[in-house]
């Protein structure tokens, strides 16, 4: 079973019969690899953007709502010109032929919408030849990537809040297309049917994607809900690691992850969640009326590669999606002068330029600092938090000791106590522990004496082999059934320390005791109750009853930041210098999330063959935001991506359901015993508030030109910017340092004495008077002016924030700025300062 922490993938350079003609063993210079090549001529959208800049010039000065601001008309223009793509592909082919005359190579993709470039399979010497061509801007080796709900709509207040504002769940997200770059989708799942009782709805006119047809994704798989589906695997196929039998050369999901994430964001409302014959309520996506477009670029057996992901992003933008959702992260921090300069992030920058809101999972590498794997300010990075629903299970021992555990299982009947038998004590005469040291994991019924097990509770061990997927709960339950056991009790192997289990479905009474300490209590009671003759057990006297874990409990304190959720500060480069950018941007529910599961989903053995699965990770948090962003886009169709990011951020909650501070787990082992109040480097602006996000009052807006000015301000970045975008930094009259980007947060990696930061807000609501309050970070004094202002609809207001270091300190400290409107709007702006240097830090005084 793959854990929530993700699978680390190995880039295979030369492997398999498919590419044997390209692989050479004579020298390292002949070892072929996949390279992403970008050309100096700008991509299609850049041409159209330049043509339309004068038309859309007002977008930088107008207002929202009824004002026609940030309407990306150039997207529609470029998308309709299908001839451009084939022309660009011919240009790429010509360049390869002229450069690599008579040599072997394989072009995988031509990128022509967001990036003018291609992915090609060549040797390092051939890559060097390409890099020397005057037409070529950049050559980067391909790299690998990895994958990073019945109750969460209620926990987020959607039925009475955001959905009600849209006219009910029947209309929530209508007309919005969310593009998912993931492991594909199961088109037959009821979460993606278009024949629901809520009525049919048309495919949005602005979307022009297609649905691939293959034997396992036949004609008719797509509909008015699932409006597009493609797959991208050329990089993996070229490497010879593509396994068609389990990876599926089609949009079909053989993993389960993609089906899960798509339904979290956009699954139909009211779909019954039935697992192992038990009903767990009805599921709904955050925007159940929105449309789904799938771009499969990740696979069960190997993960994915940047070349395929970039091709998927390029196609999604060309098709006209409104939102791109990526529950994936790179396997390594990008090399170079800044983490922002990598093929995926730069393709996403072009997507943002085209008006597409981009959401990415923060990664599951927490809780250590600088573990976040989503870097750029134009990407909305989402961390994972808990929600208040838990499934508690318990076992009551014959000595009246109660032990808590997990397991989505029925309990034993009435209050009857049943005999406990340890797997190692009920072996048949032909089996000993020396025959199989893992016999206690109950994987093979042939090892056991059914006469001793029948009608009793079988005790099995849960070891690291379950975490690795070598042993499974499902197989142990099968063993118990074959032996006519009444139920199963799993105790935790002492070598599995602090591991957090997703509740596992069981079709018979059962429980998993996740605590090694509690497991010792169980075993001590069991052993003390045995009647033995020598080393032989002659009577089992220990008894117990199981409470069952099918009933949900909603008393849990939530949200809290999960230990696996990746943390800031945002690393600017491989030297781990800190960027002046806050990451993550926000947190959303990501722990114990029920959502749709593929009929062939093999990511979790315990849910194999089920229609739904409960999963945890930032992969589950990101699509919550993708779906909620669809609700915002529906209400404010002319919002830019940064405006959507602003409204989600400034409206976020800082408190849990009981009014206390949101807590963050700080350790992998025993995380609930190691937690403290969350900071912006744990939760960004806070926990998403879906209803407040639909009525933000003021917004912070940033444009593509702002992001370009930011990139151009990085030391030595001009040639890299040119390589990736085809644009020269001299076009931009001035650069913008990270702290001066007009983001709804302020982050300073280093405050050297004093710094003045400006922020501009735009009023999209009615006229209102605001007062400004602030609490500075430790070691910093702050002043914001004006402290009061009146702002009319469509008007902008500049805020001046002056920060002064008052103590020398290199430990990050945090504060906040609050904007409080007299008509109820409240905006939250987090302040983060890492290194503080005062004026007299390097001087000495005489006393």
mmCIF file of C-alpha atoms in Angstrom, residues 284-556:
data_model
loop_
_atom_site.group_PDB
_atom_site.id
_atom_site.type_symbol
_atom_site.label_atom_id
_atom_site.label_comp_id
_atom_site.label_asym_id
_atom_site.label_seq_id
_atom_site.Cartn_x
_atom_site.Cartn_y
_atom_site.Cartn_z
ATOM 1 C CA UNK A 284 -20.111 15.571 -3.348
ATOM 2 C CA UNK A 285 -17.375 17.566 -4.979
ATOM 3 C CA UNK A 286 -16.764 21.172 -3.974
ATOM 4 C CA UNK A 287 -18.214 22.364 -7.289
ATOM 5 C CA UNK A 288 -20.566 19.521 -8.243
ATOM 6 C CA UNK A 289 -21.920 21.267 -11.328
ATOM 7 C CA UNK A 290 -18.530 22.059 -12.880
ATOM 8 C CA UNK A 291 -17.020 20.089 -15.734
ATOM 9 C CA UNK A 292 -14.032 17.752 -15.699
ATOM 10 C CA UNK A 293 -11.236 17.525 -18.265
ATOM 11 C CA UNK A 294 -8.551 14.911 -17.679
ATOM 12 C CA UNK A 295 -4.930 15.009 -18.829
ATOM 13 C CA UNK A 296 -3.311 11.804 -17.671
ATOM 14 C CA UNK A 297 0.449 12.198 -17.205
ATOM 15 C CA UNK A 298 1.085 10.035 -14.120
ATOM 16 C CA UNK A 299 0.990 6.274 -13.850
ATOM 17 C CA UNK A 300 0.799 3.566 -11.205
ATOM 18 C CA UNK A 301 4.109 1.824 -11.852
ATOM 19 C CA UNK A 302 6.518 4.738 -12.221
ATOM 20 C CA UNK A 303 4.885 8.095 -11.468
ATOM 21 C CA UNK A 304 5.555 10.592 -14.222
ATOM 22 C CA UNK A 305 8.008 12.841 -16.026
ATOM 23 C CA UNK A 306 8.195 16.561 -16.669
ATOM 24 C CA UNK A 307 8.114 16.204 -20.461
ATOM 25 C CA UNK A 308 4.712 14.493 -20.262
ATOM 26 C CA UNK A 309 3.411 16.910 -17.620
ATOM 27 C CA UNK A 310 4.410 19.954 -19.688
ATOM 28 C CA UNK A 311 2.654 18.426 -22.710
ATOM 29 C CA UNK A 312 -0.467 17.943 -20.581
ATOM 30 C CA UNK A 313 -0.364 21.537 -19.308
ATOM 31 C CA UNK A 314 0.113 22.840 -22.836
ATOM 32 C CA UNK A 315 -2.874 20.844 -24.112
ATOM 33 C CA UNK A 316 -5.118 21.797 -21.193
ATOM 34 C CA UNK A 317 -4.472 25.483 -21.832
ATOM 35 C CA UNK A 318 -5.112 25.082 -25.543
ATOM 36 C CA UNK A 319 -8.379 23.249 -24.829
ATOM 37 C CA UNK A 320 -9.604 26.162 -22.732
ATOM 38 C CA UNK A 321 -9.779 24.907 -19.159
ATOM 39 C CA UNK A 322 -10.481 27.559 -16.525
ATOM 40 C CA UNK A 323 -8.517 25.919 -13.712
ATOM 41 C CA UNK A 324 -5.578 23.507 -13.689
ATOM 42 C CA UNK A 325 -5.320 21.192 -10.688
ATOM 43 C CA UNK A 326 -2.028 19.419 -10.021
ATOM 44 C CA UNK A 327 -1.751 17.010 -7.112
ATOM 45 C CA UNK A 328 1.835 16.341 -8.142
ATOM 46 C CA UNK A 329 5.254 17.672 -7.174
ATOM 47 C CA UNK A 330 8.798 17.273 -8.546
ATOM 48 C CA UNK A 331 10.985 14.567 -7.046
ATOM 49 C CA UNK A 332 13.829 17.001 -6.512
ATOM 50 C CA UNK A 333 14.328 20.714 -6.059
ATOM 51 C CA UNK A 334 14.957 22.271 -9.500
ATOM 52 C CA UNK A 335 18.608 23.205 -10.134
ATOM 53 C CA UNK A 336 19.721 26.610 -11.392
ATOM 54 C CA UNK A 337 19.675 30.165 -10.143
ATOM 55 C CA UNK A 338 16.117 29.890 -8.747
ATOM 56 C CA UNK A 339 13.552 27.163 -8.114
ATOM 57 C CA UNK A 340 11.029 29.119 -10.194
ATOM 58 C CA UNK A 341 12.966 28.371 -13.381
ATOM 59 C CA UNK A 342 11.879 24.857 -14.303
ATOM 60 C CA UNK A 343 9.817 23.611 -17.260
ATOM 61 C CA UNK A 344 6.664 22.892 -15.239
ATOM 62 C CA UNK A 345 6.513 26.205 -13.348
ATOM 63 C CA UNK A 346 7.317 28.207 -16.471
ATOM 64 C CA UNK A 347 4.607 26.403 -18.458
ATOM 65 C CA UNK A 348 2.210 27.215 -15.620
ATOM 66 C CA UNK A 349 3.274 30.874 -15.795
ATOM 67 C CA UNK A 350 2.142 30.916 -19.409
ATOM 68 C CA UNK A 351 -1.103 29.255 -18.329
ATOM 69 C CA UNK A 352 -1.639 32.026 -15.775
ATOM 70 C CA UNK A 353 -0.934 34.539 -18.521
ATOM 71 C CA UNK A 354 -3.770 32.908 -20.445
ATOM 72 C CA UNK A 355 -6.112 33.506 -17.493
ATOM 73 C CA UNK A 356 -5.995 30.013 -15.982
ATOM 74 C CA UNK A 357 -5.945 29.637 -12.205
ATOM 75 C CA UNK A 358 -3.317 27.064 -11.202
ATOM 76 C CA UNK A 359 -3.527 24.967 -8.010
ATOM 77 C CA UNK A 360 -0.748 22.649 -6.825
ATOM 78 C CA UNK A 361 -0.267 20.397 -3.808
ATOM 79 C CA UNK A 362 2.459 21.550 -1.433
ATOM 80 C CA UNK A 363 3.884 18.033 -1.126
ATOM 81 C CA UNK A 364 3.893 15.361 1.572
ATOM 82 C CA UNK A 365 7.431 15.899 2.851
ATOM 83 C CA UNK A 366 6.619 17.785 6.082
ATOM 84 C CA UNK A 367 6.975 18.705 8.832
ATOM 85 C CA UNK A 368 10.552 19.926 8.305
ATOM 86 C CA UNK A 369 11.099 23.564 7.260
ATOM 87 C CA UNK A 370 11.688 24.358 3.571
ATOM 88 C CA UNK A 371 10.101 21.058 2.547
ATOM 89 C CA UNK A 372 7.521 22.641 0.233
ATOM 90 C CA UNK A 373 7.729 21.424 -3.381
ATOM 91 C CA UNK A 374 5.646 24.131 -5.048
ATOM 92 C CA UNK A 375 7.642 27.312 -5.408
ATOM 93 C CA UNK A 376 6.369 30.058 -7.674
ATOM 94 C CA UNK A 377 4.189 33.043 -6.733
ATOM 95 C CA UNK A 378 1.844 32.504 -9.694
ATOM 96 C CA UNK A 379 0.990 28.989 -8.426
ATOM 97 C CA UNK A 380 -1.531 28.597 -5.598
ATOM 98 C CA UNK A 381 0.107 26.106 -3.234
ATOM 99 C CA UNK A 382 -2.103 24.091 -0.868
ATOM 100 C CA UNK A 383 -1.168 22.295 2.335
ATOM 101 C CA UNK A 384 -3.197 19.630 4.143
ATOM 102 C CA UNK A 385 -5.244 20.027 7.304
ATOM 103 C CA UNK A 386 -7.620 17.770 9.181
ATOM 104 C CA UNK A 387 -11.379 18.147 9.430
ATOM 105 C CA UNK A 388 -13.520 17.241 12.411
ATOM 106 C CA UNK A 389 -14.812 13.822 11.340
ATOM 107 C CA UNK A 390 -13.084 10.768 12.747
ATOM 108 C CA UNK A 391 -13.994 7.096 12.823
ATOM 109 C CA UNK A 392 -13.209 5.719 16.274
ATOM 110 C CA UNK A 393 -12.979 2.045 17.038
ATOM 111 C CA UNK A 394 -12.263 0.357 20.349
ATOM 112 C CA UNK A 395 -11.629 -2.987 22.004
ATOM 113 C CA UNK A 396 -12.709 -3.749 25.571
ATOM 114 C CA UNK A 397 -10.567 -6.426 27.204
ATOM 115 C CA UNK A 398 -11.776 -8.933 29.762
ATOM 116 C CA UNK A 399 -9.995 -6.984 32.503
ATOM 117 C CA UNK A 400 -12.186 -3.931 31.666
ATOM 118 C CA UNK A 401 -9.355 -2.048 29.963
ATOM 119 C CA UNK A 402 -10.484 -0.174 26.825
ATOM 120 C CA UNK A 403 -8.016 0.424 23.994
ATOM 121 C CA UNK A 404 -8.696 2.820 21.148
ATOM 122 C CA UNK A 405 -7.984 1.883 17.551
ATOM 123 C CA UNK A 406 -9.004 2.339 13.938
ATOM 124 C CA UNK A 407 -10.849 0.289 11.348
ATOM 125 C CA UNK A 408 -14.044 0.803 9.388
ATOM 126 C CA UNK A 409 -15.508 -2.391 10.730
ATOM 127 C CA UNK A 410 -18.639 -3.610 12.513
ATOM 128 C CA UNK A 411 -18.380 -4.448 16.197
ATOM 129 C CA UNK A 412 -19.119 -7.732 17.899
ATOM 130 C CA UNK A 413 -22.742 -8.413 18.794
ATOM 131 C CA UNK A 414 -24.316 -7.158 21.997
ATOM 132 C CA UNK A 415 -21.961 -7.166 24.967
ATOM 133 C CA UNK A 416 -20.745 -10.701 24.459
ATOM 134 C CA UNK A 417 -17.070 -11.303 25.252
ATOM 135 C CA UNK A 418 -15.192 -13.537 22.819
ATOM 136 C CA UNK A 419 -11.994 -15.504 23.204
ATOM 137 C CA UNK A 420 -8.763 -13.982 21.911
ATOM 138 C CA UNK A 421 -6.252 -16.252 20.107
ATOM 139 C CA UNK A 422 -2.809 -15.130 18.934
ATOM 140 C CA UNK A 423 -1.877 -16.229 15.408
ATOM 141 C CA UNK A 424 1.408 -17.780 16.581
ATOM 142 C CA UNK A 425 -0.511 -19.966 19.088
ATOM 143 C CA UNK A 426 -3.006 -21.458 16.639
ATOM 144 C CA UNK A 427 -0.699 -22.840 13.964
ATOM 145 C CA UNK A 428 -1.369 -26.269 12.526
ATOM 146 C CA UNK A 429 0.992 -29.130 13.304
ATOM 147 C CA UNK A 430 2.904 -28.681 10.047
ATOM 148 C CA UNK A 431 3.763 -25.008 10.603
ATOM 149 C CA UNK A 432 6.226 -23.305 12.923
ATOM 150 C CA UNK A 433 7.324 -19.713 13.252
ATOM 151 C CA UNK A 434 10.717 -20.760 11.874
ATOM 152 C CA UNK A 435 8.983 -21.749 8.627
ATOM 153 C CA UNK A 436 7.763 -18.190 8.145
ATOM 154 C CA UNK A 437 8.829 -15.432 10.515
ATOM 155 C CA UNK A 438 5.860 -13.378 9.321
ATOM 156 C CA UNK A 439 3.268 -16.015 10.067
ATOM 157 C CA UNK A 440 1.776 -13.687 12.690
ATOM 158 C CA UNK A 441 0.575 -11.364 9.915
ATOM 159 C CA UNK A 442 -2.143 -13.917 9.013
ATOM 160 C CA UNK A 443 -1.583 -13.860 5.261
ATOM 161 C CA UNK A 444 -2.049 -17.616 4.601
ATOM 162 C CA UNK A 445 -4.952 -19.601 6.047
ATOM 163 C CA UNK A 446 -3.130 -22.902 5.372
ATOM 164 C CA UNK A 447 -0.750 -22.145 8.258
ATOM 165 C CA UNK A 448 -3.474 -22.264 10.898
ATOM 166 C CA UNK A 449 -5.640 -24.763 12.768
ATOM 167 C CA UNK A 450 -9.208 -23.730 11.993
ATOM 168 C CA UNK A 451 -10.562 -25.660 15.000
ATOM 169 C CA UNK A 452 -8.632 -23.312 17.318
ATOM 170 C CA UNK A 453 -9.600 -20.145 15.428
ATOM 171 C CA UNK A 454 -13.275 -20.814 14.724
ATOM 172 C CA UNK A 455 -15.625 -18.441 16.551
ATOM 173 C CA UNK A 456 -12.772 -16.512 18.197
ATOM 174 C CA UNK A 457 -11.039 -13.172 17.723
ATOM 175 C CA UNK A 458 -7.770 -13.770 15.841
ATOM 176 C CA UNK A 459 -4.842 -11.545 16.900
ATOM 177 C CA UNK A 460 -2.498 -10.653 14.020
ATOM 178 C CA UNK A 461 0.564 -8.417 13.863
ATOM 179 C CA UNK A 462 0.755 -5.250 11.765
ATOM 180 C CA UNK A 463 4.349 -4.717 10.608
ATOM 181 C CA UNK A 464 6.213 -2.510 8.192
ATOM 182 C CA UNK A 465 5.320 -5.054 5.509
ATOM 183 C CA UNK A 466 1.748 -3.709 5.574
ATOM 184 C CA UNK A 467 3.057 -0.182 5.031
ATOM 185 C CA UNK A 468 5.087 -1.417 2.059
ATOM 186 C CA UNK A 469 2.172 -3.364 0.589
ATOM 187 C CA UNK A 470 3.824 -6.785 0.971
ATOM 188 C CA UNK A 471 1.151 -7.860 3.439
ATOM 189 C CA UNK A 472 -2.417 -6.528 3.414
ATOM 190 C CA UNK A 473 -5.364 -6.147 5.743
ATOM 191 C CA UNK A 474 -7.581 -7.569 3.038
ATOM 192 C CA UNK A 475 -5.599 -10.814 2.875
ATOM 193 C CA UNK A 476 -5.583 -11.158 6.670
ATOM 194 C CA UNK A 477 -9.373 -10.745 6.679
ATOM 195 C CA UNK A 478 -9.629 -13.418 3.996
ATOM 196 C CA UNK A 479 -7.538 -15.723 6.159
ATOM 197 C CA UNK A 480 -9.801 -15.050 9.151
ATOM 198 C CA UNK A 481 -12.904 -15.776 7.085
ATOM 199 C CA UNK A 482 -11.477 -19.041 5.759
ATOM 200 C CA UNK A 483 -10.788 -20.101 9.350
ATOM 201 C CA UNK A 484 -14.298 -19.035 10.503
ATOM 202 C CA UNK A 485 -12.900 -16.492 12.935
ATOM 203 C CA UNK A 486 -15.419 -14.111 14.450
ATOM 204 C CA UNK A 487 -13.137 -11.117 13.920
ATOM 205 C CA UNK A 488 -9.571 -9.858 13.745
ATOM 206 C CA UNK A 489 -7.469 -7.715 16.092
ATOM 207 C CA UNK A 490 -4.264 -6.209 14.697
ATOM 208 C CA UNK A 491 -1.568 -5.082 17.105
ATOM 209 C CA UNK A 492 1.225 -2.749 16.003
ATOM 210 C CA UNK A 493 4.714 -4.110 15.579
ATOM 211 C CA UNK A 494 7.044 -2.097 17.895
ATOM 212 C CA UNK A 495 9.271 -1.239 14.921
ATOM 213 C CA UNK A 496 6.434 0.749 13.289
ATOM 214 C CA UNK A 497 6.724 3.955 15.296
ATOM 215 C CA UNK A 498 4.321 6.851 14.936
ATOM 216 C CA UNK A 499 2.781 5.660 11.675
ATOM 217 C CA UNK A 500 -0.648 7.184 11.037
ATOM 218 C CA UNK A 501 -3.133 4.781 9.504
ATOM 219 C CA UNK A 502 -5.971 5.681 7.217
ATOM 220 C CA UNK A 503 -9.077 3.911 8.532
ATOM 221 C CA UNK A 504 -9.248 0.640 6.620
ATOM 222 C CA UNK A 505 -12.524 -0.986 5.549
ATOM 223 C CA UNK A 506 -13.223 -4.425 7.001
ATOM 224 C CA UNK A 507 -16.120 -6.671 6.107
ATOM 225 C CA UNK A 508 -16.075 -8.417 9.475
ATOM 226 C CA UNK A 509 -15.580 -7.287 13.107
ATOM 227 C CA UNK A 510 -12.061 -5.963 13.467
ATOM 228 C CA UNK A 511 -9.724 -3.293 14.804
ATOM 229 C CA UNK A 512 -6.163 -2.060 14.287
ATOM 230 C CA UNK A 513 -4.372 -0.805 17.403
ATOM 231 C CA UNK A 514 -2.002 1.844 15.967
ATOM 232 C CA UNK A 515 -0.082 2.498 19.187
ATOM 233 C CA UNK A 516 2.842 0.162 20.046
ATOM 234 C CA UNK A 517 2.299 1.022 23.732
ATOM 235 C CA UNK A 518 -1.380 0.036 23.589
ATOM 236 C CA UNK A 519 -0.385 -3.073 21.654
ATOM 237 C CA UNK A 520 1.871 -4.068 24.566
ATOM 238 C CA UNK A 521 -1.083 -3.681 26.954
ATOM 239 C CA UNK A 522 -3.136 -6.038 24.783
ATOM 240 C CA UNK A 523 -0.376 -8.644 24.564
ATOM 241 C CA UNK A 524 0.432 -8.460 28.282
ATOM 242 C CA UNK A 525 -3.202 -9.120 29.151
ATOM 243 C CA UNK A 526 -3.398 -11.924 26.600
ATOM 244 C CA UNK A 527 -0.205 -13.651 27.771
ATOM 245 C CA UNK A 528 -1.094 -13.334 31.440
ATOM 246 C CA UNK A 529 -4.426 -15.083 30.767
ATOM 247 C CA UNK A 530 -2.992 -18.123 29.005
ATOM 248 C CA UNK A 531 -3.025 -21.566 30.611
ATOM 249 C CA UNK A 532 0.097 -23.487 29.583
ATOM 250 C CA UNK A 533 1.718 -26.855 30.043
ATOM 251 C CA UNK A 534 5.356 -26.162 29.446
ATOM 252 C CA UNK A 535 5.507 -24.089 26.253
ATOM 253 C CA UNK A 536 2.199 -25.417 24.963
ATOM 254 C CA UNK A 537 -0.990 -23.404 25.308
ATOM 255 C CA UNK A 538 -3.766 -25.602 26.594
ATOM 256 C CA UNK A 539 -6.432 -22.967 27.214
ATOM 257 C CA UNK A 540 -7.128 -19.463 25.962
ATOM 258 C CA UNK A 541 -8.690 -17.378 28.720
ATOM 259 C CA UNK A 542 -8.304 -13.828 27.404
ATOM 260 C CA UNK A 543 -11.551 -12.292 26.129
ATOM 261 C CA UNK A 544 -12.628 -9.085 24.450
ATOM 262 C CA UNK A 545 -15.408 -7.345 22.585
ATOM 263 C CA UNK A 546 -15.107 -4.904 19.670
ATOM 264 C CA UNK A 547 -16.965 -1.587 19.600
ATOM 265 C CA UNK A 548 -16.890 -1.149 15.821
ATOM 266 C CA UNK A 549 -15.728 1.799 13.751
ATOM 267 C CA UNK A 550 -18.506 2.478 11.256
ATOM 268 C CA UNK A 551 -20.023 5.461 13.038
ATOM 269 C CA UNK A 552 -18.441 8.867 12.480
ATOM 270 C CA UNK A 553 -17.630 11.197 15.350
ATOM 271 C CA UNK A 554 -17.580 14.942 14.763
ATOM 272 C CA UNK A 555 -16.149 16.149 18.070
ATOM 273 C CA UNK A 556 -12.555 16.260 16.886
#
